[in-house]
């Protein structure tokens, strides 16, 4: 069986099937040319040494994928604090400068509540304000465990997780902690109360949070 599989192709059958027979010299020349074309950096002597071995390993060049540019990461919270990016300079701490911001905020809330009409349900306004952006609102401290905070009123300039930064009519920047304080926001005759101890969230986090209705809330 082995002799039948590996015997040379008969000349008669080669002519019938139009198979071109290669002699030993032509086959050797083909192999040498193929190696020279495939591995051009090898010398003739190296090609001869490769031919003396039982196996010839041809080089395979992979296409290098272009390196993708990494997206630059933003500044961390610590870096922003160190660079004092959110600090308000003393010359900009003027109440009159932020009155246009307050007018924009009022229009934003009116659009959010589909118009503040006299028959609008206060619960609906309260629910909208809990998730709304409060920058620009006039906010007042009505209750606090620290008496010096009570009565402070001004335009909200910055809100963080734990504090409100307010500019008063006296052009003084106040930093009021949310903890143990109750705030009121008034717009078009509607007054809403915010219990700071349960409001310790960033404004971006509040938009997705579900607030539960509670009967009584302590400071």
XYZ file of N, CA and C in Angstrom:
657
model
N 0.835 -1.202 0.000
C 0.000 0.000 0.000
C 0.871 1.253 0.000
N 1.936 1.237 0.796
C 2.828 2.382 0.903
C 3.495 2.662 -0.429
N 3.886 1.591 -1.120
C 4.546 1.772 -2.416
C 3.597 2.376 -3.435
N 2.327 2.026 -3.301
C 1.346 2.552 -4.250
C 1.137 4.049 -4.031
N 1.139 4.477 -2.756
C 0.878 5.882 -2.434
C 2.047 6.770 -2.819
N 3.241 6.347 -2.593
C 4.399 7.206 -2.746
C 5.191 6.955 -4.021
N 4.725 6.117 -4.887
C 5.509 5.860 -6.108
C 5.418 7.060 -7.056
N 6.357 7.159 -7.954
C 6.394 8.272 -8.899
C 5.190 8.235 -9.824
N 4.800 9.423 -10.272
C 3.639 9.529 -11.161
C 4.008 8.985 -12.542
N 3.299 8.014 -13.088
C 3.651 7.425 -14.391
C 3.608 8.472 -15.502
N 4.517 8.321 -16.489
C 4.586 9.288 -17.588
C 3.306 9.284 -18.404
N 2.703 8.098 -18.600
C 1.498 8.001 -19.415
C 0.345 8.774 -18.779
N 0.180 8.600 -17.454
C -0.899 9.308 -16.761
C -0.604 10.801 -16.679
N 0.682 11.166 -16.567
C 1.035 12.581 -16.528
C 0.648 13.274 -17.822
N 0.868 12.597 -18.957
C 0.481 13.179 -20.245
C -1.036 13.259 -20.373
N -1.765 12.237 -19.861
C -3.223 12.260 -19.965
C -3.844 13.400 -19.148
N -3.268 13.658 -17.980
C -3.824 14.694 -17.089
C -3.122 16.040 -17.236
N -2.237 16.125 -18.199
C -1.523 17.372 -18.478
C -0.797 17.878 -17.232
N -0.067 16.977 -16.599
C 0.718 17.313 -15.420
C 2.169 17.462 -15.840
N 2.761 18.613 -15.538
C 4.137 18.869 -15.928
C 5.067 18.273 -14.880
N 5.973 17.464 -15.353
C 6.910 16.821 -14.436
C 8.121 17.720 -14.257
N 8.520 17.882 -13.014
C 9.698 18.671 -12.704
C 10.855 17.747 -12.389
N 11.959 18.048 -13.020
C 13.143 17.250 -12.712
C 13.735 17.660 -11.388
N 14.740 16.943 -10.964
C 15.350 17.228 -9.665
C 15.999 18.598 -9.656
N 16.689 18.941 -10.733
C 17.385 20.227 -10.794
C 16.393 21.396 -10.795
N 15.310 21.245 -11.555
C 14.324 22.324 -11.600
C 13.621 22.496 -10.250
N 13.379 21.379 -9.596
C 12.754 21.454 -8.275
C 13.678 22.134 -7.272
N 14.959 21.812 -7.341
C 15.921 22.428 -6.425
C 16.055 23.923 -6.699
N 16.048 24.296 -7.987
C 16.137 25.714 -8.341
C 14.905 26.478 -7.850
N 13.749 25.853 -7.926
C 12.525 26.488 -7.451
C 12.584 26.739 -5.949
N 13.093 25.757 -5.198
C 13.183 25.888 -3.749
C 14.149 27.009 -3.375
N 15.298 27.066 -4.088
C 16.277 28.111 -3.772
C 15.699 29.507 -4.057
N 15.024 29.637 -5.178
C 14.433 30.934 -5.518
C 13.344 31.324 -4.529
N 12.596 30.328 -4.105
C 11.520 30.611 -3.139
C 12.098 31.084 -1.812
N 13.171 30.426 -1.356
C 13.794 30.828 -0.099
C 14.408 32.226 -0.199
N 15.008 32.521 -1.320
C 15.634 33.824 -1.502
C 14.592 34.937 -1.519
N 13.437 34.638 -2.123
C 12.373 35.626 -2.182
C 11.680 35.790 -0.831
N 11.546 34.700 -0.103
C 10.842 34.736 1.175
C 11.704 35.299 2.298
N 12.986 34.963 2.281
C 13.908 35.442 3.324
C 15.045 36.193 2.664
N 14.819 37.414 2.201
C 15.842 38.123 1.425
C 17.070 38.518 2.234
N 16.943 38.590 3.582
C 18.072 39.034 4.384
C 19.099 37.922 4.608
N 18.765 36.682 4.262
C 19.698 35.567 4.441
C 20.684 35.511 3.271
N 21.910 35.201 3.603
C 22.928 35.040 2.557
C 22.779 33.673 1.901
N 23.536 33.485 0.821
C 23.479 32.200 0.099
C 23.937 31.062 0.995
N 24.955 31.332 1.812
C 25.468 30.293 2.710
C 24.431 29.902 3.751
N 23.697 30.892 4.274
C 22.653 30.593 5.260
C 21.526 29.785 4.635
N 21.193 30.119 3.369
C 20.155 29.339 2.680
C 20.590 27.892 2.512
N 21.887 27.689 2.181
C 22.378 26.322 2.028
C 22.300 25.566 3.337
N 22.624 26.258 4.455
C 22.560 25.577 5.759
C 21.125 25.238 6.123
N 20.175 26.103 5.703
C 18.781 25.805 5.950
C 18.318 24.595 5.153
N 18.858 24.455 3.945
C 18.440 23.333 3.104
C 18.965 22.003 3.616
N 20.024 22.035 4.419
C 20.568 20.799 4.956
C 19.714 20.238 6.080
N 18.836 21.039 6.620
C 18.011 20.577 7.728
C 16.784 19.847 7.194
N 16.095 19.205 8.099
C 14.909 18.448 7.702
C 13.708 19.368 7.486
N 13.655 20.479 8.225
C 12.504 21.377 8.118
C 13.000 22.804 7.910
N 12.313 23.534 7.109
C 12.636 24.937 6.850
C 11.481 25.768 7.397
N 11.785 26.622 8.372
C 10.769 27.470 8.994
C 10.810 28.831 8.303
N 9.736 29.158 7.631
C 9.660 30.435 6.941
C 9.222 31.515 7.914
N 9.781 32.691 7.741
C 9.459 33.792 8.637
C 8.063 34.329 8.327
N 7.419 34.745 9.387
C 6.055 35.264 9.254
C 6.013 36.650 9.882
N 5.682 37.625 9.081
C 5.638 39.005 9.543
C 4.181 39.391 9.823
N 3.916 39.780 11.037
C 2.559 40.212 11.399
C 2.441 41.715 11.214
N 1.275 42.133 10.828
C 1.029 43.556 10.694
C 0.836 44.185 12.064
N 1.583 45.193 12.304
C 1.464 45.876 13.590
C 0.263 46.815 13.564
N -0.588 46.634 14.544
C -1.764 47.491 14.633
C -1.346 48.900 15.081
N -1.916 49.896 14.474
C -1.572 51.267 14.900
C -1.979 51.494 16.353
N -1.093 52.099 17.076
C -1.355 52.348 18.488
C -2.435 53.413 18.639
N -3.428 53.060 19.416
C -4.512 54.002 19.656
C -4.105 54.994 20.741
N -4.426 56.234 20.480
C -4.099 57.252 21.459
C -4.994 57.120 22.676
N -4.366 57.093 23.829
C -5.123 57.002 25.068
C -5.778 58.343 25.372
N -7.038 58.237 25.786
C -7.742 59.463 26.136
C -7.156 60.045 27.416
N -6.897 61.307 27.367
C -6.329 61.959 28.542
C -7.374 62.006 29.659
N -6.943 61.589 30.822
C -7.842 61.590 31.968
C -7.976 63.007 32.511
N -9.146 63.292 33.027
C -9.367 64.611 33.608
C -8.649 64.756 34.937
N -8.722 65.942 35.470
C -8.080 66.209 36.751
C -8.844 65.526 37.873
N -8.109 65.049 38.843
C -8.742 64.443 40.009
C -9.275 65.544 40.929
N -10.080 65.137 41.898
C -10.647 66.112 42.838
C -9.544 66.824 43.625
N -8.528 66.065 44.001
C -7.418 66.671 44.753
C -6.674 67.693 43.903
N -6.455 67.358 42.617
C -5.764 68.302 41.736
C -6.583 69.571 41.535
N -7.915 69.406 41.405
C -8.766 70.592 41.246
C -8.732 71.470 42.495
N -8.699 70.809 43.671
C -8.620 71.588 44.910
C -7.272 72.303 45.014
N -6.197 71.600 44.670
C -4.862 72.207 44.752
C -4.727 73.391 43.795
N -5.380 73.290 42.625
C -5.315 74.382 41.647
C -6.343 75.478 41.948
N -7.208 75.225 42.933
C -8.211 76.203 43.372
C -9.085 76.662 42.202
N -9.542 75.672 41.430
C -10.321 75.989 40.242
C -11.701 76.544 40.585
N -12.252 76.109 41.718
C -13.617 76.495 42.061
C -13.672 77.627 43.077
N -12.534 78.203 43.378
C -12.532 79.329 44.314
C -13.026 80.587 43.603
N -13.835 81.354 44.296
C -14.359 82.613 43.758
C -13.483 83.752 44.277
N -12.885 84.480 43.368
C -11.972 85.554 43.757
C -12.743 86.657 44.489
N -12.084 87.384 45.387
C -12.778 88.430 46.166
C -13.444 89.496 45.299
N -12.821 89.856 44.171
C -13.420 90.902 43.338
C -14.693 90.439 42.647
N -14.904 89.121 42.589
C -16.120 88.588 41.976
C -17.197 88.244 43.009
N -16.918 88.448 44.260
C -17.887 88.137 45.304
C -18.822 89.329 45.510
N -19.662 89.549 44.492
C -20.634 90.650 44.539
C -22.017 90.107 44.201
N -22.968 90.459 45.034
C -24.341 89.949 44.882
C -24.940 90.360 43.534
N -24.671 91.576 43.107
C -25.267 92.082 41.866
C -24.792 91.309 40.638
N -23.614 90.751 40.698
C -23.092 90.003 39.551
C -23.909 88.744 39.274
N -24.555 88.195 40.303
C -25.227 86.907 40.172
C -26.749 87.028 40.100
N -27.255 88.263 40.061
C -28.695 88.426 39.883
C -29.183 87.891 38.528
N -28.444 88.082 37.419
C -28.876 87.437 36.160
C -28.932 85.918 36.250
N -28.014 85.336 37.032
C -28.052 83.882 37.228
C -29.333 83.479 37.947
N -29.758 84.276 38.913
C -30.997 83.972 39.632
C -32.207 84.053 38.698
N -32.226 85.044 37.810
C -33.338 85.155 36.859
C -33.372 83.949 35.920
N -32.213 83.484 35.491
C -32.154 82.279 34.651
C -32.670 81.062 35.402
N -32.324 80.986 36.698
C -32.766 79.833 37.496
C -34.291 79.835 37.654
N -34.873 81.003 37.871
C -36.329 81.073 38.018
C -37.027 80.616 36.732
N -36.514 81.036 35.596
C -37.111 80.613 34.340
C -36.929 79.108 34.130
N -35.789 78.597 34.557
C -35.520 77.143 34.462
C -36.533 76.352 35.301
N -36.827 76.815 36.512
C -37.779 76.117 37.376
C -39.201 76.227 36.819
N -39.561 77.385 36.287
C -40.895 77.532 35.690
C -41.086 76.562 34.522
N -40.051 76.437 33.691
C -40.136 75.483 32.572
C -40.175 74.049 33.083
N -39.432 73.781 34.149
C -39.387 72.424 34.705
C -40.742 72.009 35.275
N -41.445 72.963 35.871
C -42.746 72.679 36.496
C -43.921 72.987 35.573
N -43.637 73.233 34.305
C -44.693 73.543 33.324
C -45.510 74.768 33.738
N -44.808 75.735 34.296
C -45.482 76.965 34.717
C -45.990 76.857 36.146
N -45.609 77.813 36.961
C -46.030 77.814 38.368
C -47.360 78.554 38.489
N -48.437 77.808 38.391
C -49.775 78.381 38.476
C -50.282 78.294 39.919
N -51.273 79.117 40.287
C -51.789 79.075 41.669
C -52.341 77.715 42.072
N -52.861 76.949 41.102
C -53.424 75.650 41.452
C -52.408 74.507 41.344
N -51.135 74.837 41.147
C -50.104 73.796 41.064
C -49.911 73.146 42.429
N -49.809 71.835 42.440
C -49.654 71.104 43.699
C -48.258 71.354 44.296
N -48.187 71.779 45.573
C -46.871 72.014 46.192
C -46.004 70.758 46.233
N -46.649 69.569 46.365
C -45.866 68.337 46.406
C -45.114 68.104 45.096
N -45.752 68.506 43.987
C -45.101 68.340 42.700
C -43.880 69.266 42.586
N -44.033 70.505 43.057
C -42.919 71.449 43.017
C -41.775 70.966 43.907
N -42.152 70.448 45.084
C -41.128 69.937 46.011
C -40.351 68.788 45.378
N -41.071 67.875 44.714
C -40.408 66.736 44.078
C -39.480 67.187 42.948
N -39.885 68.215 42.203
C -39.045 68.729 41.114
C -37.793 69.410 41.658
N -37.973 70.182 42.741
C -36.827 70.905 43.303
C -35.789 69.967 43.905
N -36.235 68.833 44.426
C -35.291 67.893 45.021
C -34.285 67.367 43.998
N -34.686 67.320 42.735
C -33.803 66.798 41.701
C -33.265 67.878 40.771
N -33.698 69.123 40.990
C -33.306 70.213 40.099
C -31.928 70.753 40.461
N -31.347 71.484 39.517
C -30.100 72.203 39.771
C -30.449 73.482 40.528
N -29.843 73.665 41.683
C -30.193 74.788 42.548
C -29.252 75.979 42.400
N -28.257 75.896 41.548
C -27.335 77.021 41.379
C -28.096 78.226 40.820
N -28.063 79.321 41.559
C -28.794 80.520 41.171
C -30.032 80.769 42.016
N -30.427 79.790 42.832
C -31.610 79.971 43.676
C -31.281 80.857 44.876
N -32.283 81.598 45.338
C -32.141 82.335 46.602
C -32.538 81.394 47.720
N -31.609 81.125 48.596
C -31.785 80.104 49.630
C -31.572 80.744 51.001
N -32.356 80.307 51.981
C -32.268 80.866 53.338
C -32.133 79.736 54.347
N -31.431 80.013 55.424
C -31.298 79.050 56.522
C -32.355 79.400 57.564
N -33.317 78.508 57.779
C -34.405 78.781 58.726
C -34.183 78.111 60.074
N -33.511 76.967 60.067
C -33.208 76.267 61.318
C -31.793 75.712 61.248
N -31.143 75.694 62.388
C -29.801 75.129 62.445
C -29.403 74.906 63.894
N -28.581 73.903 64.123
C -28.056 73.693 65.464
C -26.992 74.728 65.810
N -26.518 75.437 64.786
C -25.577 76.544 65.017
C -26.346 77.853 64.821
N -26.637 78.599 65.871
C -27.486 79.803 65.763
C -26.958 80.854 64.793
N -25.650 80.904 64.576
C -25.084 81.941 63.700
C -25.466 81.742 62.242
N -25.902 80.529 61.860
C -26.297 80.275 60.483
C -27.738 80.700 60.210
N -28.575 80.753 61.246
C -29.998 81.041 61.063
C -30.173 82.461 60.535
N -30.960 82.590 59.474
C -31.235 83.896 58.890
C -30.338 84.250 57.719
N -29.310 83.468 57.467
C -28.429 83.756 56.321
C -29.201 83.506 55.031
N -29.216 84.503 54.149
C -29.953 84.422 52.886
C -29.064 84.925 51.750
N -29.138 84.250 50.627
C -28.353 84.705 49.479
C -28.548 83.790 48.288
N -27.819 84.097 47.221
C -27.888 83.316 45.990
C -26.901 82.161 46.091
N -27.384 80.980 45.779
C -26.534 79.790 45.834
C -25.575 79.804 44.643
N -24.271 79.815 44.940
C -23.256 79.845 43.889
C -22.661 78.471 43.620
N -22.408 77.721 44.680
C -21.798 76.405 44.522
C -22.434 75.429 45.502
N -22.635 74.221 45.026
C -23.149 73.148 45.882
C -22.210 71.963 45.788
N -21.753 71.487 46.925
C -20.967 70.254 46.983
C -21.784 69.221 47.750
N -21.160 68.123 48.050
C -21.886 67.057 48.742
C -22.300 67.488 50.144
N -21.498 68.331 50.777
C -21.744 68.631 52.191
C -22.031 70.095 52.482
N -21.810 71.015 51.530
C -21.984 72.431 51.847
C -22.693 73.164 50.713
N -23.278 74.326 51.084
C -23.782 75.314 50.138
C -22.889 76.553 50.261
N -22.501 77.131 49.122
C -21.778 78.398 49.126
C -22.741 79.471 48.636
N -22.992 80.474 49.499
C -24.020 81.481 49.249
C -23.385 82.863 49.254
N -23.790 83.705 48.326
C -23.373 85.111 48.329
C -24.540 85.957 48.848
N -24.323 86.706 49.892
C -25.390 87.501 50.518
C -25.477 88.887 49.872
N -26.526 89.625 50.236
C -26.692 90.978 49.708
C -25.603 91.913 50.191
N -24.942 91.535 51.274
C -23.816 92.344 51.792
C -22.510 91.981 51.106
N -22.583 91.217 50.001
C -21.405 90.798 49.228
C -20.437 89.971 50.073
N -21.014 89.105 50.893
C -20.186 88.221 51.714
C -20.468 86.780 51.302
N -19.401 86.034 51.097
C -19.527 84.629 50.701
C -19.614 83.761 51.951
N -20.719 83.042 52.081
C -20.939 82.189 53.248
C -20.892 80.725 52.822
N -20.221 79.925 53.617
C -20.168 78.479 53.405
C -21.002 77.829 54.508
N -22.162 77.300 54.132
C -23.102 76.735 55.099
C -23.112 75.209 54.961
N -22.816 74.474 56.030
C -22.902 73.002 55.942
C -24.352 72.546 55.837
N -24.572 71.492 55.106
C -25.935 70.954 54.987
C -26.365 70.236 56.257
N -25.416 69.638 56.932
C -25.729 68.851 58.122
C -26.322 69.733 59.214
N -27.432 69.255 59.794
C -28.086 69.928 60.926
C -28.633 71.310 60.560
N -29.004 71.500 59.289
C -29.585 72.766 58.867
C -30.840 72.502 58.027
N -31.811 73.433 58.129
C -33.006 73.399 57.291
C -33.008 74.665 56.438
N -33.178 74.485 55.119
C -33.134 75.596 54.179
C -34.516 75.780 53.539
N -34.800 77.007 53.130
C -36.027 77.277 52.387
C -35.675 77.932 51.061
N -36.451 77.575 50.035
C -36.320 78.158 48.707
C -37.694 78.680 48.309
N -37.748 79.947 47.921
C -39.020 80.564 47.549
C -38.969 80.997 46.098
N -40.038 80.655 45.353
C -40.150 81.077 43.963
C -41.629 81.270 43.628
N -41.977 82.450 43.193
C -43.344 82.796 42.786
C -44.381 82.446 43.858
N -44.026 82.676 45.121
C -44.970 82.431 46.206
C -44.953 81.018 46.762
N -44.256 80.097 46.112
C -44.146 78.723 46.612
C -42.881 78.600 47.457
N -43.027 78.022 48.633
C -41.896 77.838 49.551
C -41.649 76.343 49.719
N -40.406 75.951 49.520
C -40.020 74.548 49.691
C -38.943 74.459 50.760
N -39.010 73.393 51.543
C -38.052 73.185 52.625
C -37.087 72.065 52.243
N -35.837 72.278 52.577
C -34.792 71.286 52.315
C -34.117 70.954 53.640
N -34.162 69.693 54.011
C -33.499 69.224 55.230
C -32.096 68.758 54.843
N -31.120 69.587 55.207
C -29.751 69.361 54.746
C -29.151 68.028 55.148
N -29.539 67.520 56.313
C -28.967 66.244 56.763
C -29.339 65.099 55.828
N -30.493 65.219 55.159
C -30.918 64.196 54.209
C -30.681 64.621 52.752
N -29.905 65.671 52.601
C -29.673 66.240 51.272
C -28.183 66.246 50.937
N -27.420 65.399 51.613
C -25.976 65.404 51.427
C -25.604 64.567 50.201
N -25.878 65.140 49.064
C -25.582 64.522 47.771
C -25.090 65.610 46.829
N -24.314 65.187 45.854
C -23.937 66.127 44.786
C -25.144 66.348 43.888
N -25.169 67.495 43.226
C -26.315 67.815 42.370
C -26.480 66.794 41.252
N -25.370 66.243 40.749
C -25.463 65.230 39.694
C -26.041 63.921 40.221
N -25.834 63.626 41.510
C -26.348 62.393 42.099
C -27.836 62.525 42.449
N -28.269 63.723 42.759
C -29.663 63.921 43.149
C -30.630 63.652 42.004
N -30.194 63.905 40.774
C -31.099 63.746 39.634
C -31.544 62.304 39.440
N -30.752 61.343 39.947
C -31.095 59.934 39.772
C -31.576 59.270 41.063
N -31.598 60.018 42.167
C -31.985 59.421 43.449
C -33.494 59.502 43.653
N -34.034 58.465 44.279
C -35.444 58.460 44.640
C -35.570 58.839 46.114
N -36.227 59.970 46.361
C -36.412 60.436 47.727
C -37.710 59.858 48.300
N -37.617 59.412 49.547
C -38.781 58.838 50.198
C -39.467 59.910 51.051
N -40.784 59.826 51.095
C -41.570 60.763 51.894
C -41.521 60.332 53.357
N -41.168 61.279 54.236
C -41.099 60.976 55.660
C -42.015 61.931 56.423
N -42.648 61.399 57.472
C -43.574 62.214 58.242
C -42.896 63.313 59.012
N -41.881 62.957 59.786
C -41.136 63.954 60.563
C -39.649 63.719 60.329
N -38.935 64.811 60.253
C -37.494 64.738 60.017
C -36.814 65.600 61.072
N -35.815 65.037 61.737
C -35.069 65.774 62.739
C -33.880 66.455 62.087
N -33.386 67.490 62.791
C -32.180 68.147 62.313
C -31.003 67.187 62.346
